Structure formats: C-alpha cells, structure tokens
mmCIF file of C-alpha atoms in Angstrom:
data_model
loop_
_atom_site.group_PDB
_atom_site.id
_atom_site.type_symbol
_atom_site.label_atom_id
_atom_site.label_comp_id
_atom_site.label_asym_id
_atom_site.label_seq_id
_atom_site.Cartn_x
_atom_site.Cartn_y
_atom_site.Cartn_z
ATOM 1 C CA MET A 5 12.339 5.558 93.909
ATOM 2 C CA LEU A 6 11.771 7.476 97.076
ATOM 3 C CA GLY A 7 13.147 4.422 98.891
ATOM 4 C CA TRP A 8 16.394 4.569 96.867
ATOM 5 C CA ALA A 9 16.695 8.315 97.729
ATOM 6 C CA ILE A 10 16.257 7.580 101.409
ATOM 7 C CA GLY A 11 18.713 4.691 101.178
ATOM 8 C CA PHE A 12 21.346 6.883 99.627
ATOM 9 C CA LEU A 13 20.694 9.619 102.173
ATOM 10 C CA ILE A 14 21.304 7.125 104.994
ATOM 11 C CA ILE A 15 24.495 5.836 103.350
ATOM 12 C CA ALA A 16 25.704 9.447 102.995
ATOM 13 C CA LEU A 17 24.981 10.217 106.613
ATOM 14 C CA ILE A 18 26.802 7.118 107.858
ATOM 15 C CA ALA A 19 29.724 7.722 105.617
ATOM 16 C CA GLY A 20 29.901 11.339 106.677
ATOM 17 C CA VAL A 21 29.957 10.291 110.384
ATOM 18 C CA PHE A 22 32.836 7.912 109.715
ATOM 19 C CA GLY A 23 34.727 10.546 107.660
ATOM 20 C CA PHE A 24 34.529 8.977 104.174
ATOM 21 C CA GLY A 25 34.054 12.261 102.361
ATOM 22 C CA GLY A 26 34.035 10.949 98.769
ATOM 23 C CA ILE A 27 31.448 8.207 99.512
ATOM 24 C CA ALA A 28 29.281 10.662 101.511
ATOM 25 C CA SER A 29 29.430 13.180 98.688
ATOM 26 C CA ALA A 30 28.567 10.664 96.021
ATOM 27 C CA SER A 31 25.696 9.153 98.050
ATOM 28 C CA ALA A 32 24.254 12.586 98.897
ATOM 29 C CA GLY A 33 24.352 13.562 95.183
ATOM 30 C CA MET A 34 22.516 10.415 94.156
ATOM 31 C CA ALA A 35 19.955 10.900 96.863
ATOM 32 C CA GLN A 36 19.395 14.496 95.677
ATOM 33 C CA ILE A 37 19.024 13.455 92.116
ATOM 34 C CA LEU A 38 16.642 10.585 92.852
ATOM 35 C CA PHE A 39 14.575 12.873 95.092
ATOM 36 C CA PHE A 40 14.126 15.367 92.343
ATOM 37 C CA ILE A 41 13.153 12.787 89.865
ATOM 38 C CA PHE A 42 10.587 11.487 92.338
ATOM 39 C CA VAL A 43 9.193 14.934 92.784
ATOM 40 C CA VAL A 44 8.909 15.500 89.056
ATOM 41 C CA LEU A 45 7.172 12.222 88.565
ATOM 42 C CA PHE A 46 4.828 12.975 91.488
ATOM 43 C CA ILE A 47 3.866 16.434 89.969
ATOM 44 C CA GLY A 48 3.386 14.855 86.527
ATOM 45 C CA SER A 49 1.085 12.182 87.997
ATOM 46 C CA LEU A 50 -0.857 14.806 89.892
ATOM 47 C CA VAL A 51 -1.322 16.923 86.756
ATOM 48 C CA MET A 52 -2.411 13.911 84.705
ATOM 49 C CA SER A 53 -4.891 12.948 87.469
ATOM 50 C CA LEU A 54 -6.368 16.431 87.458
ATOM 51 C CA ILE A 55 -6.705 16.426 83.652
ATOM 52 C CA ARG A 56 -8.462 13.052 83.618
ATOM 53 C CA ARG A 57 -10.895 14.129 86.252
ATOM 54 C CA ALA A 58 -11.804 17.354 84.398
ATOM 55 C CA GLY A 59 -12.391 15.436 81.165
#
C-alpha cells in the first residue's frame, strides 16, 4: 500500500510540474489517503504484536 501512495505522489508531482492541476490534486489526495491507511494499519500491527508478546 505504501508503494501505491508513493506512486500517486510521483504522479501528482509530475502532473504539477506540467500544469495539470486537476490530475495533480486528485493524485495527491489519493496518495494522502493511502498513506494514512498505511499508517493506521502499521500502528494496528504494532499494537497487536505487543499484545501477543505480553501474553
């Protein structure tokens, strides 16, 4: 999922350089959403790992 976020970020940067505002905005939004999903899943995985280790 992090790969998708990085991919959308690169598309947004390239589109922003060439002046495609709508495409850059949409790609940046998708990258942001995927990044936050990745962070939430990472934190959930970390918490579950700590719970299993304690038990």
